[in-house]
PDB file of C-alpha atoms in Angstrom:
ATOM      1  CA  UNK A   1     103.462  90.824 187.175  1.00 43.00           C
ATOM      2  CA  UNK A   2     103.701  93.654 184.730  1.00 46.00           C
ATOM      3  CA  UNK A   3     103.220  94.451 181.838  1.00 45.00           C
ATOM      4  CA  UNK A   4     106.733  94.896 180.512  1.00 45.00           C
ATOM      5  CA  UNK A   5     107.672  91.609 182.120  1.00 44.00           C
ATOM      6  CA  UNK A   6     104.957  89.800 180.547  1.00 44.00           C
ATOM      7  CA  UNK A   7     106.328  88.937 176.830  1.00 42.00           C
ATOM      8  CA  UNK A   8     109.704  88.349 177.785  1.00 43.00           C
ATOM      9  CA  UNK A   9     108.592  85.491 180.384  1.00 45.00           C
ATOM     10  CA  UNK A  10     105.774  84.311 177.742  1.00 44.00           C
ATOM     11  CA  UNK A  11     109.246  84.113 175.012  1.00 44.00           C
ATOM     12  CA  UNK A  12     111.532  82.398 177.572  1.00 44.00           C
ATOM     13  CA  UNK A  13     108.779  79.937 178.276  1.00 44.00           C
ATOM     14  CA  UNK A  14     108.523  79.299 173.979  1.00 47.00           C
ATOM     15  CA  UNK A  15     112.048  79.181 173.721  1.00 45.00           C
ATOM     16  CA  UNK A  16     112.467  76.089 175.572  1.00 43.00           C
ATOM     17  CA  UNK A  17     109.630  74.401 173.983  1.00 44.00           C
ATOM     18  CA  UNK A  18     111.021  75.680 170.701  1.00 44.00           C
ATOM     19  CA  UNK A  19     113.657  73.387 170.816  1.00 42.00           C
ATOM     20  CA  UNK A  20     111.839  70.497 172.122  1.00 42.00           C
ATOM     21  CA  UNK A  21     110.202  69.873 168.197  1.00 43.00           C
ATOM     22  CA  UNK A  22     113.604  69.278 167.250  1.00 41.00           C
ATOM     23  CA  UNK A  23     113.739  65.800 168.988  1.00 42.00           C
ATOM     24  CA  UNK A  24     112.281  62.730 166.827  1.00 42.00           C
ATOM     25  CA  UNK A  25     108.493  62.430 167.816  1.00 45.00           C
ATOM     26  CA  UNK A  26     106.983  60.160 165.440  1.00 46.00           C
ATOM     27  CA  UNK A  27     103.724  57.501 165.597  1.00 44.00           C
ATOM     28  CA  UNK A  28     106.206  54.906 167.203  1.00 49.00           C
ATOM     29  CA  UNK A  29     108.421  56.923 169.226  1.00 53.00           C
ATOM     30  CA  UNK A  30     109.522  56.156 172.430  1.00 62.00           C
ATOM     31  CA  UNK A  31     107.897  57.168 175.578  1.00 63.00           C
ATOM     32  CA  UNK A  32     111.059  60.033 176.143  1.00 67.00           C
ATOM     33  CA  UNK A  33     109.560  61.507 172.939  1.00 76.00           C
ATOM     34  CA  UNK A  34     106.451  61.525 173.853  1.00 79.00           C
ATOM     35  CA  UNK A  35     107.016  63.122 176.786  1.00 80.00           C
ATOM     36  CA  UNK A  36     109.135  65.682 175.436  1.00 84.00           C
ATOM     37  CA  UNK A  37     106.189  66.546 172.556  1.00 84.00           C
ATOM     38  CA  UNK A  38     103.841  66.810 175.698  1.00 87.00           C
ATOM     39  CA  UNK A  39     106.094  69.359 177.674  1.00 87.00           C
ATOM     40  CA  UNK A  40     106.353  71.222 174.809  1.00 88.00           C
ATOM     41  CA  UNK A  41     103.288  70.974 173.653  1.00 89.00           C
ATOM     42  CA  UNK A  42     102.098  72.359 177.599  1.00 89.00           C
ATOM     43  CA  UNK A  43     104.947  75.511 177.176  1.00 91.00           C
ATOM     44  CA  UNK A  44     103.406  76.816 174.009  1.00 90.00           C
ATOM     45  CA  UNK A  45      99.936  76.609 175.418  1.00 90.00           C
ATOM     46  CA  UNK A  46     101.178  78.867 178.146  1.00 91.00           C
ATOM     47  CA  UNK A  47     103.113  81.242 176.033  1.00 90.00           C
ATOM     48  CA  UNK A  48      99.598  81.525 174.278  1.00 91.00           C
ATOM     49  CA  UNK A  49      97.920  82.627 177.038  1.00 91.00           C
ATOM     50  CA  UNK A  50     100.581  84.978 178.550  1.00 88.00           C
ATOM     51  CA  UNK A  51     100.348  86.589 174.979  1.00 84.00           C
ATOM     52  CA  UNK A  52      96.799  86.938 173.932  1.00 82.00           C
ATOM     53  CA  UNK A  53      97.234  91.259 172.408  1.00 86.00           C
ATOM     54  CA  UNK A  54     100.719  90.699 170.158  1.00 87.00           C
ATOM     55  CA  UNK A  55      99.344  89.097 166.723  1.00 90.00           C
ATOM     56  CA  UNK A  56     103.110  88.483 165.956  1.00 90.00           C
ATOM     57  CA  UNK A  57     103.841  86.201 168.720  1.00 90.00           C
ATOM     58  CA  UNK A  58      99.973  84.772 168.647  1.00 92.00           C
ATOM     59  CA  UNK A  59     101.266  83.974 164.773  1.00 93.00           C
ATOM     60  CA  UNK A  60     104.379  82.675 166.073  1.00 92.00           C
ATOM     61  CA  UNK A  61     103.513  79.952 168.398  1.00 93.00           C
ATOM     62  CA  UNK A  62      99.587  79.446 166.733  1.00 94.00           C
ATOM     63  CA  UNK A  63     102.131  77.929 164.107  1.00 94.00           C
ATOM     64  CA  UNK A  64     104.562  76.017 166.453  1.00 93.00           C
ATOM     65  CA  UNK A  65     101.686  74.008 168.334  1.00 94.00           C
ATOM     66  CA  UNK A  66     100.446  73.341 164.427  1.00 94.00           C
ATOM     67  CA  UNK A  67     103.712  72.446 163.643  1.00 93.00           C
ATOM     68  CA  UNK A  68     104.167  70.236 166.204  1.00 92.00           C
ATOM     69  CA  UNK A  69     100.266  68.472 166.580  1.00 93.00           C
ATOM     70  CA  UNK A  70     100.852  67.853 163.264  1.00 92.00           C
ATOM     71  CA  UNK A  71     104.728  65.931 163.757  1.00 89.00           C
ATOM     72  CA  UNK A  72     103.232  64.049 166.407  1.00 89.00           C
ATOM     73  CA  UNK A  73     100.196  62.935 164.004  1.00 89.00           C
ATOM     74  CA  UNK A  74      97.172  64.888 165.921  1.00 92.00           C
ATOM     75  CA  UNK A  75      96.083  66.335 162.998  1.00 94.00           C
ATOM     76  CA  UNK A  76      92.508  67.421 163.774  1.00 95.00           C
ATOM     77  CA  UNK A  77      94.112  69.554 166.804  1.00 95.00           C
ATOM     78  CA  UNK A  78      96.321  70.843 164.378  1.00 95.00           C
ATOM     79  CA  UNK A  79      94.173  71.935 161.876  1.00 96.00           C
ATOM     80  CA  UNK A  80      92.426  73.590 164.882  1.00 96.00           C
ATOM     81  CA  UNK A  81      95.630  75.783 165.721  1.00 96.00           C
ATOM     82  CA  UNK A  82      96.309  76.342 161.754  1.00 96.00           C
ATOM     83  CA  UNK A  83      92.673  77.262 161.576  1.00 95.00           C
ATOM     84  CA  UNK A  84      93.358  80.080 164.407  1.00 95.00           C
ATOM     85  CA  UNK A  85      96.347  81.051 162.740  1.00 95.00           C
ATOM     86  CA  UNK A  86      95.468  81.430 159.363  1.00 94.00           C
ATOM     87  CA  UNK A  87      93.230  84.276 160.820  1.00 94.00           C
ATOM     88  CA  UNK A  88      95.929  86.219 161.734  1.00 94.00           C
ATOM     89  CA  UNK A  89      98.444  87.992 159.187  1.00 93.00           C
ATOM     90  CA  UNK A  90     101.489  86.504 157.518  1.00 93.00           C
ATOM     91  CA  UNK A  91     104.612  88.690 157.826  1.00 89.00           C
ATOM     92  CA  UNK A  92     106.228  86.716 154.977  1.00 90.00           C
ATOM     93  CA  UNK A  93     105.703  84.501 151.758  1.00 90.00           C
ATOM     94  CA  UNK A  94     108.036  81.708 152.887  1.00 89.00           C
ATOM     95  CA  UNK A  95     106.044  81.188 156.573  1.00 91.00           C
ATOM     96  CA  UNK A  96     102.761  81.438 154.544  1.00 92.00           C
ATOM     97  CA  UNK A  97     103.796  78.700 152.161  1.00 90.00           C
ATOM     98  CA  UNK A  98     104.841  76.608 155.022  1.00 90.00           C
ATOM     99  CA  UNK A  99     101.340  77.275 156.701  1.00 93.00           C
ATOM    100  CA  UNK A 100      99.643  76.021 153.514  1.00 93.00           C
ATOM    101  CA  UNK A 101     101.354  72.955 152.770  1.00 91.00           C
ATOM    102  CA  UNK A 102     101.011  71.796 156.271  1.00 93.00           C
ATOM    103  CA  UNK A 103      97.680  72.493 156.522  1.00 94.00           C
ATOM    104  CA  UNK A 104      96.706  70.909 153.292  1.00 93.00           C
ATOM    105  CA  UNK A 105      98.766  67.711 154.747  1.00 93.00           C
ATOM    106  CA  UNK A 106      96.786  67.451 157.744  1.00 95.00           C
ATOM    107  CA  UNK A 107      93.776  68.184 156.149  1.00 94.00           C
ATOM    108  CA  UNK A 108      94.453  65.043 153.818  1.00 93.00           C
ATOM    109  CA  UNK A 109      95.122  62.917 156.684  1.00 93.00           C
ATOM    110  CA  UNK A 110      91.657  64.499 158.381  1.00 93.00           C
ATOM    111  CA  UNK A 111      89.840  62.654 155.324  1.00 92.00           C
ATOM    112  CA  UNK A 112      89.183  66.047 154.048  1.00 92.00           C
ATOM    113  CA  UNK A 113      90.288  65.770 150.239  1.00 91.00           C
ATOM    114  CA  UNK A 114      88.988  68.325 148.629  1.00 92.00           C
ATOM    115  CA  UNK A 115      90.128  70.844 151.543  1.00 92.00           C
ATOM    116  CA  UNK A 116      93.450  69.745 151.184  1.00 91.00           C
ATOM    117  CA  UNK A 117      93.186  69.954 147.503  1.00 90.00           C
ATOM    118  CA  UNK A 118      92.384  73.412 147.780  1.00 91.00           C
ATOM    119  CA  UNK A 119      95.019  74.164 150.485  1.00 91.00           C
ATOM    120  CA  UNK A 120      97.579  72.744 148.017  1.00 89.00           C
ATOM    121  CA  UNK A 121      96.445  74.606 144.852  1.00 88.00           C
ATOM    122  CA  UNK A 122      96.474  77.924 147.466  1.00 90.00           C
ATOM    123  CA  UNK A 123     100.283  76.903 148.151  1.00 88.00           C
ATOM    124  CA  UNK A 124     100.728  76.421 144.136  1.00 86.00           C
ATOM    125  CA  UNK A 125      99.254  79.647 143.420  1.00 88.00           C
ATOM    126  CA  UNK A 126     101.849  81.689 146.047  1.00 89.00           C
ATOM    127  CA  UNK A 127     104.608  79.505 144.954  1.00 85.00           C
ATOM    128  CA  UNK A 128     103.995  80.926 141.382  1.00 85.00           C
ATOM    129  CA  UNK A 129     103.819  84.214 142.259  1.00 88.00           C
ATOM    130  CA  UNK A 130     106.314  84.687 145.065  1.00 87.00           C
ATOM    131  CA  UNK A 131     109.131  82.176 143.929  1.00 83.00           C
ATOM    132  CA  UNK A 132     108.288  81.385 140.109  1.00 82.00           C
ATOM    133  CA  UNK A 133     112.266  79.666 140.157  1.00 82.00           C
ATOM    134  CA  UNK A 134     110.482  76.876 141.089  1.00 77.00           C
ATOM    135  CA  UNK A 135     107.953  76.610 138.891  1.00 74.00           C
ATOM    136  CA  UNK A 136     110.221  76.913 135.969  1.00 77.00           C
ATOM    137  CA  UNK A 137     113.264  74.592 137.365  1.00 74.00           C
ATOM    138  CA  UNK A 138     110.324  71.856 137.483  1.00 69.00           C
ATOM    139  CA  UNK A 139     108.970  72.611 134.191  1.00 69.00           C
ATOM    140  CA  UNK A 140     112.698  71.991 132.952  1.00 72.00           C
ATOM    141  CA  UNK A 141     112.793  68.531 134.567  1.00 68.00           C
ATOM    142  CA  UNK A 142     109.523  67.204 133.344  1.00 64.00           C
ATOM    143  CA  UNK A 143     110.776  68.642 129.993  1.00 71.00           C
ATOM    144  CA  UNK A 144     113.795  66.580 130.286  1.00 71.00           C
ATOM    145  CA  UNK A 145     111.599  63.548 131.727  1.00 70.00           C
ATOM    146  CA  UNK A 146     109.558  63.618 128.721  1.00 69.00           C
ATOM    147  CA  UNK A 147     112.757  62.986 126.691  1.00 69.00           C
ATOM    148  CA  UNK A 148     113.445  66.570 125.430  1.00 63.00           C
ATOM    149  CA  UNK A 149     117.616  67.490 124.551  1.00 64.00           C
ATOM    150  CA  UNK A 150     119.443  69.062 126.293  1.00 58.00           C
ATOM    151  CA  UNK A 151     120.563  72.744 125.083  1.00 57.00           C
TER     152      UNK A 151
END
């Protein structure tokens, strides 16, 4: 195989486990599910290895198998996958937001509390400087919680 052929079969394999995730794969799912996590799961291992010198797509589906270790409640093999992600770089704030908050998830589910505290406050911290909207549309509510009027 070639060179030039080699992303574009490594993609079409991802692409068909990129839809997979989209099924419901939960603790008690049923063995379809299950099965359906698994040949996905198997797809983006393969993509990883037909892709080992783009960081981009190495980015890309480091984050899906997270993403989906983590939906199927693996979360020590998905921290492993964040962990190997987290190495490479983000191309935007919105996919490094994502990253954190599911990383600090599975690392509170891990038993590791004050690593997921710190993954959270990480998330916080890019949440106030990339979309402050956020920050402020929540400070309104707990203003109006706390039994301030309305303008």
């Amino acid at each position: 195989m070639n060179r030039t052929n080699r992303f574009p079969q490594c993609f079409r394999i991802a692409a068909y486990g990129l839809i997979i995730p989209y099924f419901t794969v939960s603790a008690k799912a049923d063995a379809a599910s299950c099965a359906l996590a698994q040949a996905a799961n198997t797809r983006y291992l393969l993509a990883l290895d037909l892709s080992p010198r783009s960081p981009r797509h190495r980015a890309a589906l480091l984050e899906q198998v997270g993403l989906l270790q983590e939906r199927v409640g693996n979360y020590r093999i998905a921290l492993d996958h964040l962990s190997e992600r987290e190495r490479l770089p983000f191309s935007d704030p919105e996919m490094e937001l994502g990253h954190r908050l599911v990383r600090a998830r599975c690392l509170f589910h891990s038993d590791d509390f004050k690593g997921a505290a710190k993954s959270a406050a990480a998330a916080l911290v890019l949440l106030g400087r990339h979309f402050p909207q956020f920050l402020e549309a929540d400070a309104e509510l707990l203003r109006l919680a706390a039994g301030a009027k309305v303008d």
